[in-house]
Structure formats: C-alpha cells, structure tokens
Amino acid sequence: MSAGARPPEGGAPSPGEVVAQRPEGRTMNTLLHTEGLTKRYGALVVTDAVSLDIREGELHAIIGPNGAGKTTLINQLSGELAADAGRVRFAGEDLSATGIAARARRGLLRSYQITSVFDEFTVRENAALAARGARRHAFAFWRGLLQDAAAVAAADAAIAATGLAARAQVIAADLGYGERRQLELAMALAAGPRFLLLDEPMAGMSAQESAAVVELLRGLKRKYTLLLVEHDMDAVFALADRISVLVYGRLLVTGTPDEIRNDPEVRAIYLGDEELHQ
Amino acid sequence: MTTIRPSTLIPLLLLAALAVLPFAAESYYTAFFARVLIYAVAASALNLALGMGGMVSLGHALFLGLGMYSVALPAHFGIDDGWLQLALCVAACGLVGLVTGAISLRTSGIAFIMITLAFAQMGYFLVVSLKQFGGDDGLPIAGASRFFGLELASAEAVYGAAFCLLLALTAWVARLRVSPFGMTLRAGRQNARRVASVGLALPRYQLAAYVLSAVLCGLAGMLLANLNAYASPSSMSWMVSGELIVMVVLGGMGSVFGPLLGALAFLGIEELLKGLTEHWMAIFGLLILAVALLGKSGIAGLLARLDARVPARRSPRLAEGRA
Ligand SMILES: Nc1ncnc2c1ncn2[C@@H]1O[C@H](COP(=O)(O)OP(=O)(O)OP(=O)(O)O)[C@@H](O)[C@H]1O
Ligand SMILES: [Mg+2]
C-alpha cells in the first residue's frame, strides 16, 4: 500500500494539541478532534454534543445499537453533512466549515455503509478516479485517466490489498456483493488516506469475506489512523485500540476493549449479547 | 494490438462517405447534409453536458442562437471578419454559459431543466423584441463570414468547415470520455455524492463542461447562420433545444459517435417523412416515442450489440475502448 500512502506527518506536536500516552509508551498526537458536535432532525437529536479524540495511528471503533447515529457522525466527520453545532479539527486545522471534497484531499477519506461505487466503470477505473481525485485536480482533457501512472499505481495497490487484483478489468455492476464491498474499501485506500472512516465495511459479507477484511484492517493498522463503525463485535474487540460507545447520539464511554467489556452501563445496553459476556 | 469493432467501423465508414459527399452530390443534398453536420456539432456540444455530465439542459438553442447572431449582428454593420465573429461568439456563449450555468447548477433534476429552459426563453424574447435587428422576422446576412481566404458563402464551404469541426470534436470526445475530466463528469452522472467523497468538487467540473458545451454549440450556430444566410429567433425556440436532446438520446447518450448518428437519423427521418405525408409530425412523434423506449444507449448502443456478434477484425491502432 506504500504507493497509496501519504507520508505521515512527523515532527513534534504543534502547541495546543493534545498529547496522549499510548499503552506502548509512545506519545501520540490527536489527529482528529471534535467538540460538541450536534445534529438534529426536527426534535430528534441524532448527534448529541459529541466530543471525541482520535489519536494518530490508532484504530478507534465506534459501536452502538441500530439508529444510534454512527453513520450520521461519520457524515459529519467526512464533511458530507454540516453539523448544527460544534467543531471538527483534523491535523491541527479547523475543518468545521470545509466541504467533503476538500477534506478528502487532506486525507480524510471514508467508505460507505451502503455500497457506493461507479457502476459503469471497471474496478481499476473506480479506484484510479479515487486516487486521482485525492491527489490532483481532474482538469485534464486529453490524456486518459488510466495513463496517469501515479493514480493507476495507487489504484492497483489498493485493488491488490483488498483482494480484487484478478477482477481489475470487470465493470463494477458485474461484481458480486462481497466484491463491491471490497471495491468500496479499495476506493478509500486508493485515495491515499491519512485517516479512514469505515462505515460497517463488513456489512452483509460472508464469514470468509469478513475474515479477509479483518486481516486487511490488521495490516492497515498503524499505517493509517482508522475509525471503524462495525456491528461485528468479534472483529471490533480483536482490532480496536480503543472503543467508543454511542447511544441515542450521545457518547456513553470511550475506553480500551477490556474497559468497554467490563463497563456496567455498556453491559446493560448489550444485555444478552454473547460477545460482551464471554 | 487492439481491435476495430462494428460500433466504431460503421460510424467511421459513415464519416468517410460524408467526406466525399460534396464532390458527388447535387447542391441540394450538400446543403441538407451540411445541416446534418452542423446539428451533429450542436448535439456533440450538448452531449458533453447531457450525455457525459447528466445535465439535462433544455436551453441549448440559446447558444445556437447566440452563435447565429454573433455572425448576423456584425454582418449587419458590415463586419464579415470571421475571426472577430468567432471571438464574439466565444465571449458571448462563454459568459452567458458561465452565468446561466452557475445559477442552473444550484439545482438539479426537473428544476435544472426548467431553469435552463427559462434562460433560453428570456434570450428568445429579448431577440424578438429587438425590432431594429429584425425582431420576429430575423436578420438576413448579406456577407458570409471570412476566415483569411476562406469565405463561408457556399453550402460546400460551410459543409467543409462543419465536417472538419465535427471530425476534430469527435476525435477529442473519444479522448475526453476516458480523461480525468470526462471520467469525473461520467462519475457524477452515476453517483454525484461519491465523486465529492474522493476529493473532486463536482460542481466545478460540471460548470466547466456546461461552459464548454455552450461555446461549442455557439460554433454550430455560426455555421448555421452562414448556411442559411440568415439568423432568426425561431432557431432559439425551446423546440430546437428539445430536438437537440432527442438527437443526443437517439444517438446514444455520452457515446462518441452518438451525436452524429442521432442528428443524421433525426433529420433524415424528418426529411423522408416530409416528402411522404403532410401528417409527418404525427409519425415522427411515434418514432421519438420508440426512441425513448430504446433507452439511453440509443443507436450507438444498438451498434455496440453488434460487436458481440461480429467477429472482431484486427487493426493496429484504432480503438475506442468500451462503448
Ligand atoms: N436525513 C434524515 N432525516 C431524519 N432522520 C434521520 C436522517 N438520517 C438519519 N436519521 C435518523 O437518525 C438516527 C441515526 O441514524 P444513523 O443512520 O446515523 O444510525 P446508525 O447508528 O448508523 O444506524 P445503523 O447501525 O442502522 O447503520 C436514526 O434514528 C435515523 O432514523
Ligand atoms: Mg449506519
């Protein structure tokens, strides 16, 4: 994936940025920080004053029951949806008023819970467009997209990483469901993310496909900062450095997998859920 | 090694036939096919916005009209310098395209169709109200456009210019479709939300395509004015905008040869039916209905279906990629 990766921003944390201690003892910057993020639909508060810190390099999972507001939160982090109140800071920059395209160009990339790819394009074209869009403008009217060597290299690396190498020339509409989910991931990866927002990447996949994605995410850990929304608790507890629990739009608790497993409030919400009671 | 398929071969043969047509045909046919070529250019222009970008503009006759009056108005004052008229056309269509496009693109769907239509109607009534320039009756053009030695006075000269323009435009569109710009537009038609989430600010690309489309449509208008030796507001009516849409859809939205195929089929069938019966409009309506049922792949789509049946012939260079 090196072709698709942006160099991580090195150097000392800028003043005013939160410096957190990781379990291994390395100091880490906060890469993404939200403060009082709020979204209402009429009387329904879907995001309720969410303040969140995601550290550079961690895999941070967000869990919560259906309708808790996980997708809505991702929409506000990616810039697809404007928050009613609150701020979003990314890499020390206030992006609260920045649109989704501009955030993507800064390395804040997302995948969709409901597969969202370009059906008429091949797998490689899909990934190459994502790679191009995050790196350079597309005001090029003569040379083919697939002649953009940098974009194609990033695209092919992402396609290979998601296990689609053999399907690169296939039109997206002709892919199977699981393969479309893989392409969804490949597009986000091809864009050379610094921070990946993954909305249920394993939704609807077979056990075998899910296992492959878990392996992929394990490989992506540390290279990228990841925010993972997922209902598959096995995957979440196996992968996450920290977990936040979202209930009715409110951030209930954030902690390590062990802390979350043993939290009485979380246990009450997930009462009967085997994964948490093991 | 790439292959040349029927969907490419048949339009290329058609272009070859059109290249020799003025040397073989009577003047009447040259004038008719000059009109076909000009509408093919206009349809190609609309194809950028509609076919690739999914922007259903029901106002492109406005740009056709601006092109026509870019010839007629200077000619009215005795200026027949084609380059000056060209500069006027590019400036007028570019500016009007930029302003109307920027406003129209704030909307989408039916609202976009209605706003583009409204702008075109404003242009139409503005021209009708300019009595000193012929108003309703239009404006005859005494002297044709002159480009250095070339004067667009005869049907043959206009034919030649239209053919070269269409050829260049078609070759460019073949590249554009798969260029980053064209892919962004086509991606936006399929899934606008996703385009933004990979870092491409779609509205900017759509506006650029709309302005390009407007200017190219203006060039078709300049040629039409010279062919008819006349500029009239009727060429700016919403019906002409509608006909351009039918040509693009008939030929195959977003395809390389679709605009030529669509313009030829549309004007050819119209011409044939006119000769057969007074009630040609009714039959024509049924044909358009059939086209709508054909779906968005149009004639180019039909040809593409041939590709699967006919064994491909080998050719070292020519290839267009997927239909
Ligand atoms: N555009 C909208 N208008 C009104 N209500 C909405 C809108 N979008 C989401 N909601 C509501 O907001 C709540 C949170 O939705 P969201 O999709 O963010 O939940 P989620 O946690 O992602 O759920 P799931 O686990 O099912 O994906 C739901 O009650 C949903 O009905
Ligand atoms: Mg969701």
XYZ file of C-alpha atoms and ligand atoms in Angstrom:
633
model
C 0.000 0.000 0.000
C 3.008 2.269 0.067
C 2.117 3.710 -3.335
C -1.199 4.898 -1.960
C 0.026 6.196 1.343
C 0.777 9.757 2.245
C 3.902 10.183 4.313
C 2.863 10.502 7.924
C 3.396 13.948 9.273
C 6.430 13.712 11.509
C 7.872 16.184 13.942
C 6.805 17.440 17.290
C 3.153 18.080 18.101
C 2.135 21.645 17.456
C 1.383 23.727 20.536
C -2.105 23.373 21.855
C -2.528 19.864 20.543
C -3.395 17.113 22.926
C -0.605 14.661 23.505
C -1.756 11.282 24.740
C 0.119 8.338 26.135
C -0.329 5.066 24.275
C -0.115 1.696 26.042
C 3.280 1.032 24.420
C 4.501 4.264 25.890
C 4.815 6.192 22.620
C 3.386 9.679 22.667
C 0.743 10.261 20.042
C -0.896 13.311 18.597
C -4.587 13.709 18.404
C -5.261 13.556 14.688
C -8.977 14.217 14.760
C -10.783 16.106 17.434
C -14.443 17.021 17.711
C -16.019 19.319 20.202
C -19.723 19.462 20.984
C -20.728 18.091 17.599
C -24.509 18.231 17.375
C -27.030 17.276 14.685
C -30.799 17.379 14.976
C -33.524 16.126 12.653
C -36.531 18.046 13.901
C -36.924 17.165 17.557
C -34.693 14.094 17.181
C -31.124 14.714 18.393
C -29.070 12.305 16.282
C -25.651 13.567 17.335
C -25.680 14.883 20.886
C -22.710 17.106 21.759
C -20.131 14.520 20.755
C -16.564 15.341 21.796
C -14.105 12.816 20.507
C -10.322 12.463 20.256
C -8.827 10.075 17.746
C -5.071 9.598 18.115
C -2.736 9.336 15.192
C -2.156 5.682 14.308
C -4.894 4.131 16.436
C -7.801 2.021 15.331
C -10.768 3.521 17.071
C -14.038 1.609 16.902
C -17.467 3.115 17.380
C -20.199 0.752 18.410
C -23.811 1.313 19.259
C -27.275 -0.051 18.563
C -29.030 0.482 15.212
C -30.031 4.081 14.787
C -27.566 5.309 17.414
C -26.260 7.895 14.960
C -22.996 6.250 13.890
C -23.426 6.930 10.182
C -24.611 10.451 10.894
C -21.459 11.031 12.948
C -19.265 9.754 10.100
C -21.158 12.011 7.694
C -20.222 14.999 9.833
C -16.599 13.935 10.185
C -16.206 13.419 6.442
C -17.946 16.710 5.696
C -20.859 15.223 3.830
C -23.240 16.653 6.390
C -22.898 20.023 8.102
C -23.219 19.841 11.864
C -25.756 22.110 13.577
C -23.190 22.963 16.232
C -19.680 22.024 17.293
C -16.264 21.858 15.676
C -14.125 19.341 13.809
C -10.341 19.656 13.903
C -8.138 17.484 11.730
C -4.343 17.525 11.923
C -4.480 20.798 13.800
C -6.706 22.517 11.263
C -10.297 23.573 11.902
C -12.317 21.900 9.152
C -15.770 22.685 10.529
C -16.673 24.777 7.501
C -14.729 22.711 4.953
C -16.645 20.625 2.392
C -16.310 16.921 1.820
C -14.118 17.162 -1.300
C -11.606 19.451 0.383
C -11.494 17.210 3.455
C -10.862 14.190 1.225
C -7.938 15.991 -0.392
C -6.456 16.439 3.098
C -6.535 12.681 3.580
C -9.811 12.335 5.455
C -11.404 9.503 3.472
C -14.498 7.444 4.066
C -16.248 4.298 2.907
C -19.997 3.868 2.824
C -22.231 1.506 4.720
C -24.364 1.196 1.602
C -22.017 0.383 -1.267
C -21.442 3.488 -3.326
C -19.276 2.872 -6.372
C -19.414 3.925 -10.037
C -21.366 1.073 -11.613
C -20.411 1.752 -15.234
C -16.666 1.876 -14.568
C -14.271 -1.015 -14.160
C -12.758 -1.791 -10.780
C -9.494 -0.155 -11.855
C -11.249 2.949 -13.194
C -13.174 3.316 -9.934
C -10.019 3.129 -7.858
C -7.975 5.271 -10.253
C -10.549 8.070 -10.158
C -10.478 7.976 -6.361
C -6.671 8.040 -6.457
C -6.625 10.937 -8.888
C -9.250 12.957 -7.054
C -7.400 12.962 -3.771
C -4.051 13.893 -5.343
C -4.655 16.245 -8.239
C -7.397 18.169 -9.980
C -9.130 16.457 -12.884
C -8.990 19.344 -15.351
C -7.179 17.188 -17.878
C -8.939 16.869 -21.211
C -6.752 14.672 -23.385
C -4.587 12.083 -21.636
C -6.543 9.132 -20.293
C -7.148 8.678 -16.580
C -5.504 5.263 -16.891
C -2.410 6.962 -18.329
C -1.913 8.766 -15.018
C 0.809 6.461 -13.748
C 0.692 7.668 -10.144
C -3.077 7.247 -9.910
C -3.016 3.806 -11.512
C -0.169 2.624 -9.272
C -2.107 3.697 -6.172
C -5.282 2.156 -7.590
C -3.636 -1.177 -8.360
C -2.010 -1.331 -4.939
C -5.390 -0.717 -3.297
C -7.086 -3.267 -5.537
C -4.464 -5.860 -4.685
C -4.691 -5.089 -0.961
C -8.449 -5.658 -0.976
C -8.121 -8.906 -2.915
C -9.616 -7.667 -6.177
C -6.485 -7.931 -8.351
C -7.976 -10.616 -10.564
C -11.100 -8.501 -11.101
C -9.455 -5.191 -12.048
C -10.967 -5.113 -15.552
C -14.501 -6.052 -14.506
C -17.300 -3.470 -14.634
C -18.429 -2.677 -11.094
C -22.048 -3.530 -11.903
C -20.958 -7.094 -12.711
C -19.273 -7.669 -9.351
C -20.727 -9.834 -6.626
C -21.977 -8.223 -3.426
C -18.877 -9.009 -1.400
C -16.629 -7.786 -4.203
C -18.492 -4.498 -4.328
C -17.840 -4.095 -0.610
C -14.161 -4.738 -1.308
C -14.171 -2.125 -4.069
C -15.773 0.322 -1.669
C -12.734 -0.149 0.579
C -10.289 -0.094 -2.328
C -11.547 3.326 -3.425
C -10.947 4.792 0.020
C -7.491 3.203 0.160
C -6.522 4.292 -3.345
C -7.127 7.889 -2.351
C -4.057 7.722 -0.118
C -5.804 8.339 3.170
C -4.285 9.635 6.324
C -7.440 8.865 8.215
C -10.008 6.295 7.132
C -13.620 6.445 8.268
C -15.040 2.984 7.654
C -18.800 2.584 7.965
C -19.514 -1.113 8.516
C -17.007 -2.415 5.943
C -18.101 -5.989 6.650
C -21.852 -5.402 6.447
C -23.510 -8.259 4.595
C -20.272 -10.096 3.833
C -19.870 -13.840 4.182
C -17.845 -15.136 7.152
C -14.938 -15.827 4.825
C -15.039 -12.348 3.259
C -15.313 -10.752 6.706
C -12.269 -12.657 7.893
C -10.325 -11.333 4.903
C -11.350 -7.770 5.749
C -10.311 -8.255 9.382
C -6.890 -9.350 8.134
C -6.761 -6.357 5.809
C -7.631 -3.962 8.630
C -4.997 -5.548 10.831
C -2.498 -4.759 8.086
C -3.762 -1.190 7.770
C -3.447 -0.548 11.494
C -0.525 1.729 12.349
C -0.108 2.751 8.693
C -3.273 4.763 8.880
C -5.490 6.119 11.558
C -8.783 4.269 11.394
C -12.250 4.949 12.696
C -14.250 1.765 12.398
C -18.002 1.517 12.766
C -18.943 -2.125 12.922
C -21.619 -4.403 14.362
C -19.375 -7.486 14.271
C -18.185 -7.473 17.909
C -15.596 -10.212 17.345
C -13.922 -8.016 14.774
C -14.224 -4.867 16.874
C -12.746 -6.368 20.013
C -9.998 -8.101 18.056
C -8.923 -4.996 16.170
C -9.636 -1.891 18.184
C -7.137 0.003 20.318
C -9.987 1.952 21.814
C -13.742 1.746 21.553
C -16.375 4.432 21.919
C -19.978 3.548 22.599
C -22.665 5.715 21.038
C -26.241 5.534 22.298
C -29.038 7.804 21.058
C -26.425 10.124 19.583
C -24.631 10.513 22.891
C -21.096 9.309 23.551
C -21.555 6.985 26.511
C -17.984 5.925 27.185
C -14.594 5.603 25.499
C -12.017 3.040 26.603
C -9.835 0.048 25.793
C -11.607 -3.155 24.744
C -11.211 -4.526 28.279
C -12.644 -1.403 29.867
C -15.614 -1.486 27.487
C -16.208 -5.192 28.055
C -16.386 -4.664 31.804
C -18.330 -1.413 31.812
C -21.651 -1.958 33.607
C -23.512 0.624 31.507
C -22.328 -0.930 28.267
C -23.202 -4.372 29.573
C -26.697 -3.157 30.338
C -27.175 -1.915 26.800
C -25.765 -5.036 25.222
C -27.527 -7.324 27.735
C -27.766 -10.746 26.210
C -25.052 -10.060 23.688
C -22.782 -13.086 23.924
C -19.731 -11.300 22.605
C -19.622 -8.965 25.561
C -20.301 -11.620 28.157
C -17.609 -14.077 27.221
C -2.797 -4.773 -30.755
C -6.359 -3.557 -30.495
C -9.463 -4.395 -32.451
C -11.816 -2.311 -34.528
C -15.408 -3.220 -33.874
C -18.612 -2.619 -35.820
C -19.633 0.102 -33.365
C -16.528 2.036 -34.435
C -16.238 0.794 -38.006
C -19.766 1.718 -39.130
C -19.572 5.360 -37.934
C -16.088 5.663 -39.470
C -17.420 4.405 -42.818
C -20.235 6.906 -42.474
C -17.714 9.692 -41.884
C -15.724 8.544 -44.927
C -18.889 8.704 -47.042
C -19.641 12.182 -45.688
C -16.098 13.264 -46.581
C -16.643 12.593 -50.297
C -20.334 13.505 -50.451
C -19.996 17.147 -51.642
C -17.844 16.011 -54.566
C -20.525 13.616 -55.747
C -23.892 15.033 -54.729
C -26.071 17.842 -56.014
C -26.062 21.143 -54.191
C -29.411 20.394 -52.535
C -28.006 17.347 -50.792
C -24.818 19.113 -49.850
C -26.903 21.778 -48.128
C -29.037 19.150 -46.391
C -26.041 17.207 -45.126
C -24.303 20.426 -44.122
C -27.297 20.971 -41.845
C -26.914 17.409 -40.515
C -23.230 18.057 -39.763
C -23.995 21.347 -38.037
C -26.661 19.756 -35.842
C -24.240 16.917 -35.161
C -21.772 19.519 -33.848
C -24.504 21.095 -31.710
C -25.575 17.676 -30.450
C -21.936 16.829 -29.672
C -21.780 20.018 -27.651
C -24.946 19.092 -25.761
C -23.592 15.551 -25.343
C -20.845 16.921 -23.091
C -23.383 18.371 -20.675
C -26.231 15.889 -21.105
C -24.620 12.641 -22.180
C -21.475 12.717 -20.078
C -22.491 15.011 -17.259
C -26.157 14.107 -16.945
C -27.128 17.792 -17.047
C -30.459 17.872 -18.890
C -30.320 21.320 -20.465
C -33.489 22.308 -22.278
C -31.906 25.615 -23.223
C -29.079 24.875 -25.623
C -30.875 26.582 -28.506
C -29.913 29.785 -26.690
C -26.271 29.122 -27.521
C -27.100 28.111 -31.062
C -28.863 31.460 -31.362
C -26.017 33.408 -29.773
C -23.692 31.843 -32.359
C -26.016 32.824 -35.189
C -26.319 36.421 -34.029
C -22.532 36.557 -33.500
C -22.418 36.366 -37.284
C -25.581 38.278 -38.140
C -25.083 41.341 -35.937
C -21.524 42.175 -37.088
C -22.587 41.406 -40.667
C -25.480 43.853 -40.225
C -22.851 46.543 -39.606
C -20.715 45.335 -42.498
C -18.203 43.348 -40.453
C -17.616 39.982 -42.082
C -14.311 39.132 -40.376
C -14.871 35.538 -39.251
C -12.219 35.696 -36.531
C -13.863 38.692 -34.943
C -17.251 36.964 -35.138
C -15.666 33.868 -33.613
C -14.224 35.884 -30.752
C -17.641 37.473 -30.200
C -19.319 34.055 -30.236
C -16.848 32.512 -27.783
C -17.108 35.505 -25.452
C -20.920 35.668 -25.583
C -21.528 31.929 -25.196
C -18.788 31.608 -22.597
C -20.121 34.442 -20.489
C -23.812 33.545 -20.823
C -22.922 29.872 -20.246
C -20.945 30.760 -17.135
C -23.698 32.890 -15.616
C -26.682 30.690 -16.517
C -24.691 27.527 -15.716
C -23.604 28.772 -12.309
C -27.215 29.587 -11.451
C -28.783 26.465 -13.002
C -26.281 24.107 -11.356
C -27.505 25.179 -7.949
C -30.465 22.972 -8.751
C -30.831 19.512 -10.251
C -33.433 17.290 -11.842
C -36.636 18.938 -13.065
C -35.636 22.311 -11.599
C -32.450 22.284 -13.700
C -34.465 21.562 -16.853
C -36.887 24.381 -16.045
C -34.203 26.955 -15.261
C -32.224 26.265 -18.439
C -35.481 26.487 -20.383
C -36.319 29.780 -18.681
C -32.944 31.311 -19.592
C -33.334 30.243 -23.214
C -36.820 31.731 -23.370
C -35.500 35.004 -21.959
C -32.936 35.082 -24.766
C -35.604 34.255 -27.316
C -37.907 37.083 -26.246
C -35.010 39.504 -25.959
C -34.116 38.890 -29.606
C -37.766 39.064 -30.700
C -38.075 42.441 -29.005
C -35.059 43.892 -30.822
C -37.075 45.268 -33.746
C -34.124 47.221 -35.143
C -32.400 43.841 -35.774
C -35.357 42.192 -37.454
C -37.124 41.069 -34.284
C -39.538 38.262 -35.067
C -38.570 38.181 -38.754
C -34.909 37.509 -38.115
C -31.882 39.136 -39.642
C -30.631 38.361 -43.170
C -26.873 38.087 -43.563
C -25.567 39.860 -46.633
C -21.879 38.924 -46.360
C -20.720 35.489 -45.201
C -18.014 35.048 -42.570
C -14.479 35.289 -43.948
C -11.576 33.415 -42.382
C -8.434 34.603 -44.192
C -9.078 33.396 -47.720
C -11.995 31.122 -46.857
C -15.461 32.559 -47.237
C -18.396 30.562 -45.851
C -20.608 31.732 -48.691
C -21.476 28.448 -50.402
C -23.084 25.305 -48.996
C -19.882 23.473 -49.961
C -17.698 25.814 -47.893
C -19.955 25.531 -44.844
C -20.075 21.782 -45.348
C -16.290 21.583 -45.341
C -15.988 23.695 -42.203
C -18.712 21.734 -40.390
C -17.165 18.413 -41.383
C -13.711 19.392 -40.127
C -15.156 20.769 -36.880
C -17.210 17.621 -36.294
C -14.224 15.396 -37.046
C -11.995 17.263 -34.589
C -14.733 17.335 -31.970
C -15.465 13.614 -32.320
C -11.783 12.703 -32.050
C -11.483 14.872 -28.963
C -14.596 13.433 -27.324
C -13.143 9.937 -27.796
C -10.193 11.037 -25.659
C -12.229 13.184 -23.314
C -14.543 10.317 -22.307
C -11.696 8.485 -20.627
C -9.686 11.530 -19.499
C -9.806 12.573 -15.851
C -12.256 15.355 -16.762
C -14.599 13.094 -18.720
C -14.421 10.336 -16.115
C -15.270 12.841 -13.386
C -18.308 14.032 -15.340
C -19.472 10.500 -16.069
C -18.897 9.518 -12.464
C -21.007 12.492 -11.382
C -23.897 11.313 -13.538
C -23.730 7.879 -11.901
C -23.184 8.883 -8.290
C -22.603 12.556 -7.517
C -22.151 12.010 -3.779
C -19.300 9.593 -4.294
C -17.400 11.997 -6.566
C -17.214 14.543 -3.769
C -16.082 11.934 -1.248
C -12.997 11.087 -3.326
C -11.929 14.728 -3.354
C -13.397 16.063 -6.597
C -15.535 19.181 -6.293
C -18.097 18.056 -8.867
C -19.935 21.389 -9.410
C -16.739 22.982 -10.742
C -16.309 20.237 -13.313
C -19.966 20.376 -14.264
C -19.805 24.139 -14.731
C -16.686 23.818 -16.890
C -18.439 21.194 -19.024
C -21.532 23.375 -19.311
C -19.492 26.385 -20.476
C -17.528 24.256 -22.955
C -20.780 22.835 -24.213
C -22.234 26.341 -24.624
C -19.259 27.622 -26.620
C -19.188 24.595 -28.929
C -22.923 24.937 -29.510
C -22.262 28.578 -30.447
C -19.810 27.449 -33.142
C -22.577 25.307 -34.652
C -24.772 28.419 -34.615
C -22.156 30.411 -36.546
C -22.073 27.738 -39.240
C -25.873 27.530 -39.360
C -26.147 31.292 -39.831
C -23.759 31.113 -42.766
C -25.556 28.146 -44.314
C -28.939 29.870 -44.111
C -27.509 33.379 -44.742
C -29.970 34.247 -42.015
C -30.313 34.397 -38.249
C -33.756 34.015 -36.767
C -35.166 33.811 -33.279
C -37.011 30.633 -34.263
C -33.686 28.788 -34.058
C -33.610 29.788 -30.390
C -37.014 28.371 -29.549
C -37.404 25.673 -26.934
C -38.402 23.218 -29.659
C -34.894 23.362 -31.086
C -33.495 22.683 -27.616
C -35.812 19.688 -27.429
C -34.723 18.438 -30.845
C -31.085 18.568 -29.752
C -31.949 16.441 -26.716
C -33.755 13.936 -28.942
C -30.699 13.740 -31.227
C -28.369 13.051 -28.297
C -30.679 10.432 -26.788
C -31.428 8.869 -30.177
C -27.731 8.588 -30.989
C -26.722 7.321 -27.571
C -26.054 9.450 -24.520
C -22.403 10.007 -23.744
C -21.144 7.998 -26.711
C -18.521 9.239 -29.167
C -20.474 8.847 -32.415
C -23.951 9.192 -30.929
C -24.457 12.873 -31.796
C -23.646 12.283 -35.481
C -25.819 9.156 -35.626
C -28.632 10.935 -33.793
C -28.540 14.074 -35.930
C -28.433 12.028 -39.133
C -31.295 9.784 -38.059
C -33.429 12.651 -36.755
C -33.036 14.997 -39.727
C -33.017 12.126 -42.228
C -36.293 10.667 -40.975
C -37.834 14.145 -40.787
C -36.837 14.806 -44.395
C -38.162 11.459 -45.621
C -41.475 11.775 -43.781
C -41.994 15.327 -45.014
C -41.771 14.000 -48.572
C -44.259 11.217 -47.882
C -47.099 12.831 -45.976
C -48.447 16.088 -44.628
C -49.015 14.424 -41.278
C -45.328 13.622 -40.819
C -45.310 15.223 -37.375
C -47.625 12.522 -36.006
C -45.484 9.668 -37.319
C -42.383 11.479 -36.136
C -43.873 11.695 -32.653
C -44.316 7.923 -32.624
C -40.714 7.479 -33.704
C -39.492 9.665 -30.879
C -41.572 7.578 -28.514
C -39.860 4.454 -29.881
C -36.513 6.102 -29.217
C -37.454 6.829 -25.641
C -38.253 3.148 -25.263
C -34.904 2.229 -26.833
C -33.267 3.535 -23.677
C -30.301 5.786 -23.197
C -27.875 3.690 -25.226
C -29.608 4.691 -28.484
C -28.246 3.825 -31.928
C -24.678 3.633 -30.634
C -25.945 1.063 -28.145
C -27.519 -0.967 -30.962
C -24.206 -0.934 -32.835
C -22.398 -1.969 -29.662
C -24.657 -5.012 -29.511
C -23.384 -5.956 -32.976
C -19.862 -6.064 -31.544
C -20.706 -9.154 -29.574
C -21.966 -10.979 -32.670
C -19.475 -9.996 -35.379
C -16.001 -11.475 -35.004
C -13.647 -8.555 -34.406
C -11.207 -7.539 -37.151
C -7.669 -6.728 -36.206
C -6.265 -3.273 -36.648
C -3.040 -1.953 -35.163
C -4.189 1.397 -33.835
C -7.820 2.352 -33.999
C -9.788 1.583 -30.912
C -12.285 3.411 -28.877
C -12.495 1.172 -25.863
C -15.819 0.205 -24.423
C -18.978 1.752 -25.846
N -31.944 12.577 6.852
C -32.534 12.169 7.984
N -33.709 12.705 8.357
C -34.310 12.297 9.507
N -33.826 11.384 10.335
C -32.654 10.809 10.017
C -31.954 11.171 8.828
N -30.819 10.440 8.760
C -30.820 9.663 9.859
N -31.907 9.882 10.607
C -32.220 9.223 11.889
O -31.118 9.417 12.711
C -30.905 8.266 13.512
C -29.468 7.811 13.357
O -29.261 7.314 12.050
P -27.872 6.694 11.602
O -28.032 6.200 10.220
O -26.800 7.667 11.848
O -27.717 5.484 12.605
P -26.637 4.327 12.630
O -26.093 4.310 14.004
O -25.680 4.467 11.527
O -27.554 3.041 12.430
P -27.189 1.642 11.727
O -26.440 0.851 12.742
O -28.525 1.042 11.451
O -26.400 1.921 10.497
C -31.931 7.242 13.098
O -32.986 7.273 14.019
C -32.380 7.726 11.738
O -33.727 7.362 11.535
Mg -25.197 3.364 9.880
